[in-house]
Short mmCIF file of C-alpha atoms and ligand atoms in Angstrom, two decimals:
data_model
loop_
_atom_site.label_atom_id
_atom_site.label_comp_id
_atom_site.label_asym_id
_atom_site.label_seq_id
_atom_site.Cartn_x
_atom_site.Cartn_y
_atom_site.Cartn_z
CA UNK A 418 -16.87 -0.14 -20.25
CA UNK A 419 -19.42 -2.60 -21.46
CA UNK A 420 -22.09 -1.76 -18.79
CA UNK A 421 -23.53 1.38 -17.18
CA UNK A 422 -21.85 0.41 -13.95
CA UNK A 423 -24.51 -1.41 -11.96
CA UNK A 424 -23.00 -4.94 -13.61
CA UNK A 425 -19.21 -3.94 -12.66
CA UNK A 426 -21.05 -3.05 -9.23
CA UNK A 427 -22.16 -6.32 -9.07
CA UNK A 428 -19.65 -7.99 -9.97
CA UNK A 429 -17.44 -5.62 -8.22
CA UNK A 430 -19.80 -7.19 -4.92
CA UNK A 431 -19.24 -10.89 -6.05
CA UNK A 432 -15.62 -10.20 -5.55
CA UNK A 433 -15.76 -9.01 -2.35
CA UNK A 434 -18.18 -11.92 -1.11
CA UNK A 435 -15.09 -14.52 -2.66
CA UNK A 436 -12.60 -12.77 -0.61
CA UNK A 437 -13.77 -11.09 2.39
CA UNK A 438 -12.03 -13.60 4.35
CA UNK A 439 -9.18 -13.26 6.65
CA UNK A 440 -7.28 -15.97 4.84
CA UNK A 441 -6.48 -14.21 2.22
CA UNK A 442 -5.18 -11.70 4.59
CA UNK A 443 -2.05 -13.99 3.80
CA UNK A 444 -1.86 -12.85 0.37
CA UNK A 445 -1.19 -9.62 1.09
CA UNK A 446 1.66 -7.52 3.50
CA UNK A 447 -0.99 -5.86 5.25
CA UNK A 448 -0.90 -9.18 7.53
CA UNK A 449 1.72 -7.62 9.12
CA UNK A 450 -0.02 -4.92 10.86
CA UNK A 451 -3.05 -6.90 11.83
CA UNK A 452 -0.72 -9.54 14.16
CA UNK A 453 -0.96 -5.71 16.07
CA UNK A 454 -3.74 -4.31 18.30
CA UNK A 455 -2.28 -0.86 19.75
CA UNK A 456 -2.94 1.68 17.06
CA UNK A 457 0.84 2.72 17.81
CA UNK A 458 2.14 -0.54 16.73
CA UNK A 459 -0.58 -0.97 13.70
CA UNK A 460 0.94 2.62 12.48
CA UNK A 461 4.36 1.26 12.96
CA UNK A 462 4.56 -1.77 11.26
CA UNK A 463 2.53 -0.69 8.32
CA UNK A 464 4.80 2.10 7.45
CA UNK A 465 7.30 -0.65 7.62
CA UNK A 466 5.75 -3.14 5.62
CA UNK A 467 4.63 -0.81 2.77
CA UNK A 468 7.68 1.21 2.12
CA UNK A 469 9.73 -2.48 1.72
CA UNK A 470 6.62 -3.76 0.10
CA UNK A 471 8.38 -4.11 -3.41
CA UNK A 472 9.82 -7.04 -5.38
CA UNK A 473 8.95 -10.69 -4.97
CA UNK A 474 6.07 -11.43 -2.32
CA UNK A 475 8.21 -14.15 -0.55
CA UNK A 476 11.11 -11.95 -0.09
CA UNK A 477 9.43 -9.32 1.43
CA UNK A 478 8.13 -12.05 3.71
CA UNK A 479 11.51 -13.51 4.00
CA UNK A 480 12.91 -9.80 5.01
CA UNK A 481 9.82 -8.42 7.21
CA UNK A 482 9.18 -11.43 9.29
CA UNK A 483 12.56 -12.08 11.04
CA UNK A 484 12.28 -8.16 11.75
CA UNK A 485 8.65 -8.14 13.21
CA UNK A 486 9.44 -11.37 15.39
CA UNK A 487 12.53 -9.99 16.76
CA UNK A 488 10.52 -6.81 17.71
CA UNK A 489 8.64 -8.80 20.21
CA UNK A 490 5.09 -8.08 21.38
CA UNK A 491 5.37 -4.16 20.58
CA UNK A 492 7.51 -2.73 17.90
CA UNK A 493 7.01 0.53 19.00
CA UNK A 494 8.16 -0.38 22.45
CA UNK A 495 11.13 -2.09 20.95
CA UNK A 496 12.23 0.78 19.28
CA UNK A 497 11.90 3.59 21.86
CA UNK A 498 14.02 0.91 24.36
CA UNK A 499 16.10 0.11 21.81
CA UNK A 500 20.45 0.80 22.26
CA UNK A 501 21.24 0.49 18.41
CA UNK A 502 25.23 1.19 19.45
CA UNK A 503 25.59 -2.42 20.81
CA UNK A 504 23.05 -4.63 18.74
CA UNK A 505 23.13 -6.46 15.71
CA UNK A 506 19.15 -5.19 14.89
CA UNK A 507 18.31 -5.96 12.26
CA UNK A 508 19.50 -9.20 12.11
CA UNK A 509 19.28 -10.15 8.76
CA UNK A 510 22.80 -8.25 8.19
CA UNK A 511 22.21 -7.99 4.59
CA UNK A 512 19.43 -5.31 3.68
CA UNK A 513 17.12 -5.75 0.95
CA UNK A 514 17.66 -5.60 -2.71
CA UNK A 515 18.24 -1.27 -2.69
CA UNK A 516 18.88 -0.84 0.52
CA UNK A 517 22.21 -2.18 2.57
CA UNK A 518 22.23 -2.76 5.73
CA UNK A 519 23.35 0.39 7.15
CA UNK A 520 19.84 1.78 5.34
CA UNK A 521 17.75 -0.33 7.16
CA UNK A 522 19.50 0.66 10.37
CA UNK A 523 19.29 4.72 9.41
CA UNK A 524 15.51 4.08 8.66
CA UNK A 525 15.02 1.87 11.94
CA UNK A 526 16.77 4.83 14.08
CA UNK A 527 15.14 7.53 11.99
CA UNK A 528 11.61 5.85 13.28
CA UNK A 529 13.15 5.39 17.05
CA UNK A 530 13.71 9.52 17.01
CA UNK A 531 10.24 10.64 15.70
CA UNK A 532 8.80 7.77 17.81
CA UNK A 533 10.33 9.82 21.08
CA UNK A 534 9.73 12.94 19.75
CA UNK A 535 5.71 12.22 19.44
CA UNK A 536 5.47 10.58 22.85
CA UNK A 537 4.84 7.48 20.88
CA UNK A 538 1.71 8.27 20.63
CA UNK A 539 -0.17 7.55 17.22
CA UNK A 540 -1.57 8.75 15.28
CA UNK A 541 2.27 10.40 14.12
CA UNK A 542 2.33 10.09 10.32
CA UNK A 543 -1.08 11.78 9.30
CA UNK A 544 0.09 15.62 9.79
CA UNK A 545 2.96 14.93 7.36
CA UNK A 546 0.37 14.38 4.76
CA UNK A 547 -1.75 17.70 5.89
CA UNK A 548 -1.03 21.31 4.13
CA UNK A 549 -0.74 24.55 6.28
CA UNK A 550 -4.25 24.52 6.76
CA UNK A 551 -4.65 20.79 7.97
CA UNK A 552 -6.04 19.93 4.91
CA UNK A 553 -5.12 16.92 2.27
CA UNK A 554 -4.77 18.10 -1.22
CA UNK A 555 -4.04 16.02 -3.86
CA UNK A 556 -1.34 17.94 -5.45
CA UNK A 557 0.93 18.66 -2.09
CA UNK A 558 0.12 15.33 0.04
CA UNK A 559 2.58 13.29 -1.05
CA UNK A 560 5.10 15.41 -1.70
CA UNK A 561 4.84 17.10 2.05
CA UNK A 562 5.05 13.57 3.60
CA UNK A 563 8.62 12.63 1.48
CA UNK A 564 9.75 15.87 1.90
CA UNK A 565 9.03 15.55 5.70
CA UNK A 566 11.21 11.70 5.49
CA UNK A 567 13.53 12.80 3.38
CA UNK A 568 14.85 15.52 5.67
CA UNK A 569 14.14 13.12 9.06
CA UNK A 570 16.62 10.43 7.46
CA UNK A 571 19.05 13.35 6.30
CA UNK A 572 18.86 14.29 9.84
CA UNK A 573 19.36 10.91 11.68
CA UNK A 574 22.19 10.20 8.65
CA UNK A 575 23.73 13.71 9.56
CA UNK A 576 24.14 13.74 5.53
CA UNK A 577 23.08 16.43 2.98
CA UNK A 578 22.12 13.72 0.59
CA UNK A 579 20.51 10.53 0.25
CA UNK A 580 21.89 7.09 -0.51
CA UNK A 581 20.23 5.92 -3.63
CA UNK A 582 18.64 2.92 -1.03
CA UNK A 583 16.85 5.74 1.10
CA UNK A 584 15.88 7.55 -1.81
CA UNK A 585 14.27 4.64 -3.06
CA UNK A 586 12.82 3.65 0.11
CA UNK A 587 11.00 6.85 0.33
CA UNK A 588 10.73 7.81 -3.60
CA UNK A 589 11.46 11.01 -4.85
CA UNK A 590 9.19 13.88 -3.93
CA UNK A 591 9.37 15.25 -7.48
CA UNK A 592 8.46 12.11 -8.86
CA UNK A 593 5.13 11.65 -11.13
CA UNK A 594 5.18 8.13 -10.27
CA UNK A 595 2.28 6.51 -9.22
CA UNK A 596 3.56 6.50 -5.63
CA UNK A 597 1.90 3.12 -5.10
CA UNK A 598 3.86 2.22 -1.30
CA UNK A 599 2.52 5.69 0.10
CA UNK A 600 -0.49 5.14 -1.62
CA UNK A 601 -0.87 1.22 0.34
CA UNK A 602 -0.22 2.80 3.32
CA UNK A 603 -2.51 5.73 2.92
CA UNK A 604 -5.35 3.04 2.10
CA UNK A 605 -4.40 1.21 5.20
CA UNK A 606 -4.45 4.39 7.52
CA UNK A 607 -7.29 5.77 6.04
CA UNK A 608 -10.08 3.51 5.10
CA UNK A 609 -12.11 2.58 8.42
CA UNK A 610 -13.16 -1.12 6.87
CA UNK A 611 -12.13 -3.90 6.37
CA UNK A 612 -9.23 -5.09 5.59
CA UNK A 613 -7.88 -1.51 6.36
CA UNK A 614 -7.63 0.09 10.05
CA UNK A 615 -8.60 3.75 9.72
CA UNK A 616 -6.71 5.22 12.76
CA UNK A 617 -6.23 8.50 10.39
CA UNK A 618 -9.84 10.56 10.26
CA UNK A 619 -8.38 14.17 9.33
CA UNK A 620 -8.13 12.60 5.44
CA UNK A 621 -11.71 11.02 4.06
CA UNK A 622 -11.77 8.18 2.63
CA UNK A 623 -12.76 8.90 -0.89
CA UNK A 624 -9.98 11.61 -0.75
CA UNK A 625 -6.70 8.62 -1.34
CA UNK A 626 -5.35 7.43 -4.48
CA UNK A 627 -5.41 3.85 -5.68
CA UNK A 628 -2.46 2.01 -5.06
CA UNK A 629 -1.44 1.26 -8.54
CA UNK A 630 0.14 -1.96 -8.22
CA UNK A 631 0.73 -3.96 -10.91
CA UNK A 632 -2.58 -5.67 -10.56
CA UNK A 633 -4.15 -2.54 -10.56
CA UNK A 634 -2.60 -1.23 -13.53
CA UNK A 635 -3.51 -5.21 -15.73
CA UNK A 636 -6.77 -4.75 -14.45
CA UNK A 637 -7.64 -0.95 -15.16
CA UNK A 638 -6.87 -1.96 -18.75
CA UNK A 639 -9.16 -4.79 -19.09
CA UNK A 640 -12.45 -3.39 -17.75
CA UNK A 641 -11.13 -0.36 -20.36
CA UNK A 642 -11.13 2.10 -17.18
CA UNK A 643 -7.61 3.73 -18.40
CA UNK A 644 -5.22 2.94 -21.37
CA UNK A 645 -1.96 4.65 -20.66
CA UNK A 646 0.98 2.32 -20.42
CA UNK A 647 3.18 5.07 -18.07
CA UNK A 648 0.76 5.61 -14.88
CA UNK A 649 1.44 8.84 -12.66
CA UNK A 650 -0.17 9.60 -9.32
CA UNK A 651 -2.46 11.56 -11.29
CA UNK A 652 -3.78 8.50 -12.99
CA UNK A 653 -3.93 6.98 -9.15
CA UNK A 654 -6.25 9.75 -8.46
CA UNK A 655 -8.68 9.71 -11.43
CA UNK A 656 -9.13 5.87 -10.82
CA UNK A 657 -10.19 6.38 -7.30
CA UNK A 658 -12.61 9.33 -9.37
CA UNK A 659 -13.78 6.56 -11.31
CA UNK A 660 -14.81 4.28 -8.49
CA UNK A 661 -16.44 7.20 -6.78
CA UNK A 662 -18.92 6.98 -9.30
CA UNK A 663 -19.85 3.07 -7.91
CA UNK A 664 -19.15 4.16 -4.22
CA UNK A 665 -18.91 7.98 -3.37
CA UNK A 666 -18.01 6.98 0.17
CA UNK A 667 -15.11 4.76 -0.08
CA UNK A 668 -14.09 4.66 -3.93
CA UNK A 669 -10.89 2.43 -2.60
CA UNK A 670 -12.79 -0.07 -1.37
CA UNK A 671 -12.73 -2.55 -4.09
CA UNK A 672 -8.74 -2.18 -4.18
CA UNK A 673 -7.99 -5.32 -1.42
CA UNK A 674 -10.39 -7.30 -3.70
CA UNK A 675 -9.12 -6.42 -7.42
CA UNK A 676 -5.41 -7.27 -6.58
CA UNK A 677 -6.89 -10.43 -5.38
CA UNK A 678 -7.56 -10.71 -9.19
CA UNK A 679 -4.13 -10.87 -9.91
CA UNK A 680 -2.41 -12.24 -6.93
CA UNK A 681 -5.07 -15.02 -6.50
CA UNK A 682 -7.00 -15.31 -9.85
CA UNK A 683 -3.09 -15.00 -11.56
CA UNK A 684 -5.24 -12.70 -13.84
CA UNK A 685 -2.62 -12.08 -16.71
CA UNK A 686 -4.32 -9.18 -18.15
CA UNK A 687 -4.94 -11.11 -21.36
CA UNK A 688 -7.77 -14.03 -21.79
CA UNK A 689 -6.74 -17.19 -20.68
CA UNK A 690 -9.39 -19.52 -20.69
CA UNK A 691 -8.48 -21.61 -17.83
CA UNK A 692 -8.09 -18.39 -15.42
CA UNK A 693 -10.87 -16.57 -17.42
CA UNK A 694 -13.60 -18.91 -16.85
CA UNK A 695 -13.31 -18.59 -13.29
CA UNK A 696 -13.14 -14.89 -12.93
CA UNK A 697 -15.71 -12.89 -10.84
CA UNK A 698 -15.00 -9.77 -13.50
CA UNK A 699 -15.82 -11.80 -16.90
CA UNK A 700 -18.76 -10.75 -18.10
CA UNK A 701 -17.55 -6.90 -17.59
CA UNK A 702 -13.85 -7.42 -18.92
CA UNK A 703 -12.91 -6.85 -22.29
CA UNK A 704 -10.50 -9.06 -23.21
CA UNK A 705 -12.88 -12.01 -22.80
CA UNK A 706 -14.34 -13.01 -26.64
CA UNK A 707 -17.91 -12.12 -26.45
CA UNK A 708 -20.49 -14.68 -26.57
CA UNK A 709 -17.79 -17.31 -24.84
CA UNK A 710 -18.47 -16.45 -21.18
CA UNK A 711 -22.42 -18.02 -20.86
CA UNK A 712 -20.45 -21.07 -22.14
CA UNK A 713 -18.01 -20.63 -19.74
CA UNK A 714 -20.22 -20.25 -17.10
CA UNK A 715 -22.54 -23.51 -17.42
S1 LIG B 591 -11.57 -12.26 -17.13
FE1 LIG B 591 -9.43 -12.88 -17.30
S2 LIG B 591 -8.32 -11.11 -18.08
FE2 LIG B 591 -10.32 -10.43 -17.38
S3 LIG B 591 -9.98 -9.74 -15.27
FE3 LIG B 591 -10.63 -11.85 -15.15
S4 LIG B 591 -8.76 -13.07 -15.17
FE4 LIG B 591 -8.23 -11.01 -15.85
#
């Protein structure tokens, strides 16, 4: 890093001044969930909206949308009432990208069973992330809570194995990946600020990973925080380490506000002048040719 940390802190705080703002909301799939108010539905749609958060931003619009308007008012309510033997739900009819249609209708009627079986009452997800002892623990977490899918969809399937579109949909439990869909919706779940909703409060937040989108991973590598090129969830977890340093409380904090780097900024991970000059994080990043950026700046 090129500072001690109080100039990424500030310029960590400039960023979040620029886009604490609930237009850029828009940016981001997490406006889903916040068109919600019952913590049910919030829960609901933001499992939804991060585990088909993947690919181009538009199409996950183009796929999420038609499904959250035809849910009505309460999407939890629409699924417990729903008869899935004589509808055409979801109407799209085509799936998305992985999964098929009849993948999208297993996951929709997987939800509808554990909805009923939890009295739709929220919050239901949070256990399948605790151990034995109720606790979180970085090395079990995620695995319990695809472990937990994985055999609900087998279930609701009546299959012993899944179609590659499920698998994707809920990753692979043995996976080192970086887990970055669980990780969004952990972030959501868990952090009780803005943008996030924290209706979970057995896991703290400076417990959860980073997402490691690919934001997250261009930007990690120009403020020199990590190097590697193939990020695990281990990697997810030392970042948020890192950030505890800056904010012991709620490391992920800054996450809404980096990827705004990115998905705003169109930060490239390489210096640009034109995007450079404009950049909140210039003075701190290291791509950025010393002794250019008090030009920049006047
Ligand atoms: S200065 Fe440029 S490369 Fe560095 S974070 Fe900002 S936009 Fe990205």
């Amino acid at each position: 890093m090129l500072d001690d940390g109080s100039l990424l802190k500030s310029k960590l705080n400039q960023l979040i001044a620029k886009y604490k703002n609930v237009s850029y909301l828009e940016t981001d799939p997490i406006c889903f969930p916040k068109r919600y108010k019952d913590p049910l539905d919030i829960e609901i749609v933001s499992l939804i909206s991060c585990l088909f958060a993947y690919g181009n931003v538009k199409n996950i619009q183009n796929f999420l949308d038609p499904i959250f308007q035809s849910m009505g008012d309460s999407p939890s309510q629409f699924l417990v009432n729903h008869h899935f033997s004589n509808s055409n739900f979801p109407k799209t009819g085509k799936g998305y990208r992985f999964q098929s249609n009849e993948d999208v209708v297993i996951f929709f009627k997987t939800l509808q069973r554990i909805l009923s079986e939890n009295k739709n009452s929220s919050p239901i997800f949070e256990s399948y992330f605790l151990d034995q002892n109720g606790q979180f623990d970085p090395n079990g977490s995620f695995q319990n809570f695809q472990k937990q899918w994985e055999s609900e969809i087998l279930l609701t399937a009546k299959t012993k194995v899944l179609t590659y579109g499920l698998q994707f949909l809920i990753g692979k439990w043995k996976s080192k990946s970086p887990k970055k869909r669980i990780s969004l919706f952990l972030r959501w779940m868990v952090r009780r600020k803005y943008p996030d909703f924290g209706l979970y409060r057995k896991i703290k937040p400076n417990q959860i990973p980073y997402p490691m989108d690919v934001h997250i991973q261009k930007l990690i590598k120009v403020l020199g925080i990590q190097k590697q090129n193939n990020i695990q969830l281990q990697d997810a977890f030392a970042l948020t380490e890192f950030f505890r340093k800056v904010n012991s409380v709620d490391p992920v904090l800054y996450d809404f506000y980096l990827t705004r780097v990115g998905i705003i900024n169109r930060c490239k991970g390489r210096y640009e002048e034109m995007i450079c000059k404009g950049c909140e994080l210039n003075e701190v990043c290291l791509v950025v040719p010393r002794g250019i950026e008090p030009r920049l700046q006047g």
